[in-house]
PDB file of C-alpha atoms in Angstrom:
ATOM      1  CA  UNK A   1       0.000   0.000   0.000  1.00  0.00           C
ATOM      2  CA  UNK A   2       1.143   3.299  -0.824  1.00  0.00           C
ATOM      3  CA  UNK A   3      -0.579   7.030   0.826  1.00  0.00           C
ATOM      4  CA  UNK A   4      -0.562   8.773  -2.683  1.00  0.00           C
ATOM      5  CA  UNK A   5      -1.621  12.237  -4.021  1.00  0.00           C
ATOM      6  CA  UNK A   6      -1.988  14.358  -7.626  1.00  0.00           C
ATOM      7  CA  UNK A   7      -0.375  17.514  -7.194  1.00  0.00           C
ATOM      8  CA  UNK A   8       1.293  20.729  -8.951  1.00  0.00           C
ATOM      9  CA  UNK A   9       4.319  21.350  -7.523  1.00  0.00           C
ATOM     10  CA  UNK A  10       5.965  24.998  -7.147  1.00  0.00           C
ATOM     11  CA  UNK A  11       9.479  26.324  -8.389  1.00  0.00           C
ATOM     12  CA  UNK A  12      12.152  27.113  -5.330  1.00  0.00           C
ATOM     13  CA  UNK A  13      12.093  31.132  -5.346  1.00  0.00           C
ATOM     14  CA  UNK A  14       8.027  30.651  -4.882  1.00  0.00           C
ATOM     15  CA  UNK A  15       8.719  28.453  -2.427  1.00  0.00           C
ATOM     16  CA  UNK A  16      11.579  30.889  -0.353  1.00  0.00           C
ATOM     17  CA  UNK A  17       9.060  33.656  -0.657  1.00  0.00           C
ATOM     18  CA  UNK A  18       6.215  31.442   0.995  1.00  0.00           C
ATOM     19  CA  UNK A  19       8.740  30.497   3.962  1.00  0.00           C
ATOM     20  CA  UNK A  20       8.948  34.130   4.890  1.00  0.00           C
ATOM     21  CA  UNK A  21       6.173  34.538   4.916  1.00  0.00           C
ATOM     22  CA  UNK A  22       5.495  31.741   6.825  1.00  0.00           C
ATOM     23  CA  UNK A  23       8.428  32.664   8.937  1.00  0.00           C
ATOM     24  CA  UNK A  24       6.542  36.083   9.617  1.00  0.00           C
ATOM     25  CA  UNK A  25       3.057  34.850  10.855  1.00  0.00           C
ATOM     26  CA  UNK A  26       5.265  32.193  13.376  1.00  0.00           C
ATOM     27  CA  UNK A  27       6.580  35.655  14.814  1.00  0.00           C
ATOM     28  CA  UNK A  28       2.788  36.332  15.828  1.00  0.00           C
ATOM     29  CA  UNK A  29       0.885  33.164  16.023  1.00  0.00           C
ATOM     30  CA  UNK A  30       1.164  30.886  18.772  1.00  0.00           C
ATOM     31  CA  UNK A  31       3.187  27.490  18.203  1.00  0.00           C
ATOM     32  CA  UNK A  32       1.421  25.105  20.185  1.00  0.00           C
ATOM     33  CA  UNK A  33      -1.846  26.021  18.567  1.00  0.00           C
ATOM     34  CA  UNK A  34      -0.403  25.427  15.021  1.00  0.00           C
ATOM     35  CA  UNK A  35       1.521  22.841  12.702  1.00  0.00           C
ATOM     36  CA  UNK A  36       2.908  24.482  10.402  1.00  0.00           C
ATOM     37  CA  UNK A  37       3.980  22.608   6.846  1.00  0.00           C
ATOM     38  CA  UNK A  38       7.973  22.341   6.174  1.00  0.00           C
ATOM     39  CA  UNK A  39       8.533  24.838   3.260  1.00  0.00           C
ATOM     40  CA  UNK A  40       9.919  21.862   1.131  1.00  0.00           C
ATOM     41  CA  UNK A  41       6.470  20.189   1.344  1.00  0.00           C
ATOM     42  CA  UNK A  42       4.590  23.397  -0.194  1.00  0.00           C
ATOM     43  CA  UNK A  43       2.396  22.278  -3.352  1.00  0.00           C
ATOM     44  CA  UNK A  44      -1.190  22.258  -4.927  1.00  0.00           C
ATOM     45  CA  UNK A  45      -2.932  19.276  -3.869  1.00  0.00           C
ATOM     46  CA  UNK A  46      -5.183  18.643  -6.812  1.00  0.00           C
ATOM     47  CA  UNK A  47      -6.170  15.221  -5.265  1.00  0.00           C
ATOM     48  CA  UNK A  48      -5.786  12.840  -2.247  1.00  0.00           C
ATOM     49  CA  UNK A  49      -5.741   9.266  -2.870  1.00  0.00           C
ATOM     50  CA  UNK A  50      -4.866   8.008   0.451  1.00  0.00           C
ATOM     51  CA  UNK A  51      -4.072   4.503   0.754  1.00  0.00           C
ATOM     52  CA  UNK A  52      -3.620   2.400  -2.498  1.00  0.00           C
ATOM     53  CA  UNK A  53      -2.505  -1.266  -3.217  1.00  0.00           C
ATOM     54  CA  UNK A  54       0.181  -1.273  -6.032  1.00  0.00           C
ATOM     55  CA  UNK A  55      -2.623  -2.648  -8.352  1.00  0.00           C
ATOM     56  CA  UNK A  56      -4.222   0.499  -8.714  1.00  0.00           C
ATOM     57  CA  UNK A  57      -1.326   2.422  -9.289  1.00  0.00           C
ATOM     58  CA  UNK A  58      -1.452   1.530 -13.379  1.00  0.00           C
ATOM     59  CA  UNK A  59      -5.011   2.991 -13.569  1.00  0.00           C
ATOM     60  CA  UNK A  60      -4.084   6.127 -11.567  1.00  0.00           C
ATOM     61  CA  UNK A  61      -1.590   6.866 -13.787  1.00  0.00           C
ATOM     62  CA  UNK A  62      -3.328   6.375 -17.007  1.00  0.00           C
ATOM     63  CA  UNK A  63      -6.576   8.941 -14.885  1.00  0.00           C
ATOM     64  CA  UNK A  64      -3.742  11.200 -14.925  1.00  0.00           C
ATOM     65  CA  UNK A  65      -2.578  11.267 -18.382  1.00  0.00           C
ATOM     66  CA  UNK A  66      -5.959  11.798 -19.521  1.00  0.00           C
ATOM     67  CA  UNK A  67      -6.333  14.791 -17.412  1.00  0.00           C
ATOM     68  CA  UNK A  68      -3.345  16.234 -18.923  1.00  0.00           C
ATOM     69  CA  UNK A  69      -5.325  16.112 -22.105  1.00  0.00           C
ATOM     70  CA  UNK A  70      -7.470  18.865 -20.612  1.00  0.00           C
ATOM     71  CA  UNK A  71      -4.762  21.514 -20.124  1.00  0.00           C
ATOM     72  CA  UNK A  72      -1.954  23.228 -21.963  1.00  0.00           C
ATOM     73  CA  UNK A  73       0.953  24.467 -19.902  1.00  0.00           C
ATOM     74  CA  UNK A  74      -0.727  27.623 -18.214  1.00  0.00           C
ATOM     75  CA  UNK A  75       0.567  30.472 -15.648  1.00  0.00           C
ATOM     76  CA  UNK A  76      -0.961  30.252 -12.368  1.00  0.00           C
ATOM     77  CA  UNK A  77      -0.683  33.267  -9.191  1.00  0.00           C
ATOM     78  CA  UNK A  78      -0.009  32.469  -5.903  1.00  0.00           C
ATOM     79  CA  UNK A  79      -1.527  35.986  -4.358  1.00  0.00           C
ATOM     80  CA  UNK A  80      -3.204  36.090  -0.750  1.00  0.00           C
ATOM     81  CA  UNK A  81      -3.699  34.179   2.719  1.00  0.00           C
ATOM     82  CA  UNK A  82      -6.755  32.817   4.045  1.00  0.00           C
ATOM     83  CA  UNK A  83      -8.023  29.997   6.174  1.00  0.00           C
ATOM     84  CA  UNK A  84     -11.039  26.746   5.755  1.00  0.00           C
ATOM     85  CA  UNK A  85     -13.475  26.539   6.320  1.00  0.00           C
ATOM     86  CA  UNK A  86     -14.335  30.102   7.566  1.00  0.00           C
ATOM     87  CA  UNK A  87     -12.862  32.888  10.235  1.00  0.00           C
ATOM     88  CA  UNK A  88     -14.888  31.286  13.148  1.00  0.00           C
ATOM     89  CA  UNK A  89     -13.452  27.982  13.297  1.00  0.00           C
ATOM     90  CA  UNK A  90     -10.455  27.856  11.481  1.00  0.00           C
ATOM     91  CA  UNK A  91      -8.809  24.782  10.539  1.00  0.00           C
ATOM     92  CA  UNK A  92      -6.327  25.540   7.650  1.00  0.00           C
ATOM     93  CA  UNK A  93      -4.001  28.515   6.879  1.00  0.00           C
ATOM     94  CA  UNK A  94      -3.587  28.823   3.297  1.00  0.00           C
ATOM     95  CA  UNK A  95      -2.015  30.903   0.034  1.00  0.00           C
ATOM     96  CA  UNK A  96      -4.578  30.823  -2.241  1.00  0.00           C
ATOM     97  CA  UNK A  97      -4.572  31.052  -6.444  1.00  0.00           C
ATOM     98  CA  UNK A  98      -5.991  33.547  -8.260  1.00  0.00           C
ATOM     99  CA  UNK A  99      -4.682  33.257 -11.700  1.00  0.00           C
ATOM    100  CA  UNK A 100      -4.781  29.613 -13.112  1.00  0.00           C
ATOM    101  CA  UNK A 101      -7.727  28.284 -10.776  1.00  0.00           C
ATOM    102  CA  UNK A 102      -9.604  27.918 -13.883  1.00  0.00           C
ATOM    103  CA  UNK A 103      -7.665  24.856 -15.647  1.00  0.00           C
ATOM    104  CA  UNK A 104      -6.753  23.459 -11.863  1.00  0.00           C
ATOM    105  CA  UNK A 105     -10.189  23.003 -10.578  1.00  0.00           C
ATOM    106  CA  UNK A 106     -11.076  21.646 -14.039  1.00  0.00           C
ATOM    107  CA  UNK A 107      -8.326  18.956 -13.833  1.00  0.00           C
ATOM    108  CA  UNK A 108      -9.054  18.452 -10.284  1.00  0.00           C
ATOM    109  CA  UNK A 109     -12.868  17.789 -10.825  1.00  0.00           C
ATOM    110  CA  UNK A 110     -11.923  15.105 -13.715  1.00  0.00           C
ATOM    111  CA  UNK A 111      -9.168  13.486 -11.321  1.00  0.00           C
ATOM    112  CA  UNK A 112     -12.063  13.356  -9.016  1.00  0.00           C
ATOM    113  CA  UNK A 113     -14.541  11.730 -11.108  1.00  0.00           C
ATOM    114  CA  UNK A 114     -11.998   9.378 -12.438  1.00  0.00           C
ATOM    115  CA  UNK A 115     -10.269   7.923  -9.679  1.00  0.00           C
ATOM    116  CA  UNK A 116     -12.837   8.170  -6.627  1.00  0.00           C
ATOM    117  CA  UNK A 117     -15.850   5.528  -6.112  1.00  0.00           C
ATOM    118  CA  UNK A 118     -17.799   8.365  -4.744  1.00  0.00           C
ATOM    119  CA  UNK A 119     -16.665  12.199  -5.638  1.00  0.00           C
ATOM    120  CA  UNK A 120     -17.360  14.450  -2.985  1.00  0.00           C
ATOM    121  CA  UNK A 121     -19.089  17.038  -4.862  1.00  0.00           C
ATOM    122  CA  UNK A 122     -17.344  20.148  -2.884  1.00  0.00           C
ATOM    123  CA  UNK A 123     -16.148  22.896  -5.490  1.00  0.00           C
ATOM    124  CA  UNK A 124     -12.205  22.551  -5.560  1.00  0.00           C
ATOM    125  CA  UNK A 125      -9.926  25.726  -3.468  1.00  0.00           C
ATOM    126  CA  UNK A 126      -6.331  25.783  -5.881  1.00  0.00           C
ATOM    127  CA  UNK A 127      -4.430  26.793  -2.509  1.00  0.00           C
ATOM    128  CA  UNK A 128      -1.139  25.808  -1.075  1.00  0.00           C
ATOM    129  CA  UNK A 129      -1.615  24.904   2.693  1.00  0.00           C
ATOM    130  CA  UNK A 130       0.847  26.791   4.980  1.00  0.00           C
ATOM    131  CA  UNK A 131      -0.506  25.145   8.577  1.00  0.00           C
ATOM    132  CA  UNK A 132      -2.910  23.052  10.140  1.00  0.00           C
ATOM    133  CA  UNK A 133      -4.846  24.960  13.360  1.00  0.00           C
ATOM    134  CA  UNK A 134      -5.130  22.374  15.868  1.00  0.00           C
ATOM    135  CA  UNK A 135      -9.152  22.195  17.304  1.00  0.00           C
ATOM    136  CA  UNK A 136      -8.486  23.202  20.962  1.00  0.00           C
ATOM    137  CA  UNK A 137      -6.013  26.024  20.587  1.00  0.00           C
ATOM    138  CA  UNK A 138      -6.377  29.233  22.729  1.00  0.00           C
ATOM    139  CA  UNK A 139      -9.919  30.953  22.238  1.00  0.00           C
ATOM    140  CA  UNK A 140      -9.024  33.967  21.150  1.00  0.00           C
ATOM    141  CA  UNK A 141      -6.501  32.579  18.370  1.00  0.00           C
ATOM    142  CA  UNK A 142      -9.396  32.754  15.171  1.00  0.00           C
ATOM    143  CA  UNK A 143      -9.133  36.453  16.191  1.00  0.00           C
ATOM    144  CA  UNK A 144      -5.133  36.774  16.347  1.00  0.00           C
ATOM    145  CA  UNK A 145      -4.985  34.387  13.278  1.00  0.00           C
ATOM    146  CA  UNK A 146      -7.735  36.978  11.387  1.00  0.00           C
ATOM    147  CA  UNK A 147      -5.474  39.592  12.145  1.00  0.00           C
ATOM    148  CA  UNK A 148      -2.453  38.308  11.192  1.00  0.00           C
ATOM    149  CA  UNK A 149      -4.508  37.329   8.226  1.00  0.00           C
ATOM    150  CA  UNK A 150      -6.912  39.929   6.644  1.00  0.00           C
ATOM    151  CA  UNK A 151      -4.336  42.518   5.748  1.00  0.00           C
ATOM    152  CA  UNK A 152      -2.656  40.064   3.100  1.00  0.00           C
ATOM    153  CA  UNK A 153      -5.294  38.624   1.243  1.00  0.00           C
ATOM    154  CA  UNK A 154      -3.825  40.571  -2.077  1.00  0.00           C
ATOM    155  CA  UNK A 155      -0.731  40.033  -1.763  1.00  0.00           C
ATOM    156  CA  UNK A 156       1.334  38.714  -4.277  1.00  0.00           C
ATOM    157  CA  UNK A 157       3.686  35.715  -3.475  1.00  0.00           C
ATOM    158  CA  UNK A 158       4.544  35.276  -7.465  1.00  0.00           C
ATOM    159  CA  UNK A 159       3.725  33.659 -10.600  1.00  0.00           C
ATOM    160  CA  UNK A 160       4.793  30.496 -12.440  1.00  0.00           C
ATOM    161  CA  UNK A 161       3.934  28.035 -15.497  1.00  0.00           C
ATOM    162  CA  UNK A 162       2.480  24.755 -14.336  1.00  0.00           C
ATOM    163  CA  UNK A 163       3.809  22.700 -17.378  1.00  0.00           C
ATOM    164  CA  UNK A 164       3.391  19.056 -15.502  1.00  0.00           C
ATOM    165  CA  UNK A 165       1.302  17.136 -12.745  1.00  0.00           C
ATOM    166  CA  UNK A 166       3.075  15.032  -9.962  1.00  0.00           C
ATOM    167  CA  UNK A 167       2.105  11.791  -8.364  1.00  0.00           C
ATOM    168  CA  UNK A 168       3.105  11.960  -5.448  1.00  0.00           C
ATOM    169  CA  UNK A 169       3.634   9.430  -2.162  1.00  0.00           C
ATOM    170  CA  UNK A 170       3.821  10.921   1.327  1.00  0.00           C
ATOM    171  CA  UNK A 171       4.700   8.934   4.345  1.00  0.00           C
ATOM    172  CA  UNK A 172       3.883   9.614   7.623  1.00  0.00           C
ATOM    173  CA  UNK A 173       7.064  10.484  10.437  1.00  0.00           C
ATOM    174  CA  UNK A 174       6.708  11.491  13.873  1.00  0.00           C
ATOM    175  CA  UNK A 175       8.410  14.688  12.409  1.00  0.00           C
ATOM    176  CA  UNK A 176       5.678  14.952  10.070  1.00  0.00           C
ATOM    177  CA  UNK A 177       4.920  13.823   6.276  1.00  0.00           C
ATOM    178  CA  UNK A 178       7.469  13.502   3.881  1.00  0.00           C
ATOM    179  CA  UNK A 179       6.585  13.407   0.070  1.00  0.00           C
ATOM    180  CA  UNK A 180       8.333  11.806  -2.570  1.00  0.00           C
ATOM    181  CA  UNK A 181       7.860  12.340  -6.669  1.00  0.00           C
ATOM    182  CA  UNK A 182       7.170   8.906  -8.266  1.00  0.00           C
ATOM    183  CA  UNK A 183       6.588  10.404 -11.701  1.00  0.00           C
ATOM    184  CA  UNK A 184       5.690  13.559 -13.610  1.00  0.00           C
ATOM    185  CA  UNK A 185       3.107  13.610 -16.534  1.00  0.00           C
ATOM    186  CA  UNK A 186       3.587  16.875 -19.011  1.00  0.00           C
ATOM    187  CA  UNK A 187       0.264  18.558 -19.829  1.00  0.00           C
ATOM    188  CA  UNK A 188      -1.051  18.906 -23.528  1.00  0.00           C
ATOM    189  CA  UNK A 189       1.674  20.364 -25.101  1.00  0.00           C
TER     190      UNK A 189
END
């Protein structure tokens, strides 16, 4: 069994810039109440498999050649913060993407409706999770976290060509998940 995911990667320099800024909110944001994602694990989850015997692995890759098909290589922006599911009980910390949502929720929605026995339906978010809020943290922290927040929802963290899709594995640590690329399908050139 493998714990596998679909996702668009991001270049290095996107990835620096997202680090500061994630270094920045750490400066006001309380630890304990958050776990925040290692820089090097930044990316655009465009599906999550979860667990898969090595059986399915030929059909998920073939589901992800198709959606290929559905795309040329495009420009997407990585520009704002904002959390899921809303500012009351926030549960992820996110740079979202303006710019290139389009083509990614369209690939996303076929990826769904390939490769799950029952799609869920909810409208795909292109973002790029920065930290996880953990349930019980303090009870003013949704206000602290809005604050930190608000201010930077146009900001722009930079722009890039998504030319390829990555299957990914991650593996669970007690230091957290670590991904690995198994293998990169090109979009419709």
């Amino acid at each position: 069994m493998r714990r596998l995911f679909i996702a668009v990667l991001i270049p290095h320099d996107l990835r620096h810039r997202l680090a500061q800024e994630q270094s920045q909110l750490k400066r006001h944001l309380p630890d304990h109440a958050l776990r925040w994602v290692a820089p090097e694990n930044f990316h655009i989850t465009l599906l999550f498999l979860g667990e898969q015997p090595e059986e399915r692995l030929q059909s998920i890759q073939s589901a992800v050649e198709r959606a290929c098909q559905l795309a040329s290589p495009f420009s997407v922006q990585v520009q704002g913060l904002g959390v899921f599911p809303n500012w009351n009980r926030p549960q992820v910390l996110w740079a979202g993407v303006e710019q290139g949502a389009e083509p990614l929720q369209r690939i996303a929605h076929h990826l769904e409706q390939s490769l799950l026995a029952k799609p869920s339906g909810k409208r795909f978010h292109a973002h790029l999770t920065l930290a996880r809020i953990k349930a019980h943290g303090p009870s003013d922290l949704a206000k602290r976290i809005f604050q930190q927040v608000e201010p930077k929802r146009g900001l722009v963290f930079g722009t890039y060509e998504v030319a390829h899709l990555s299957l990914m594995q991650s593996e669970l640590t007690p230091n957290g998940s670590r991904y690995a690329e198994l293998e990169r399908f090109a979009l419709n050139p």
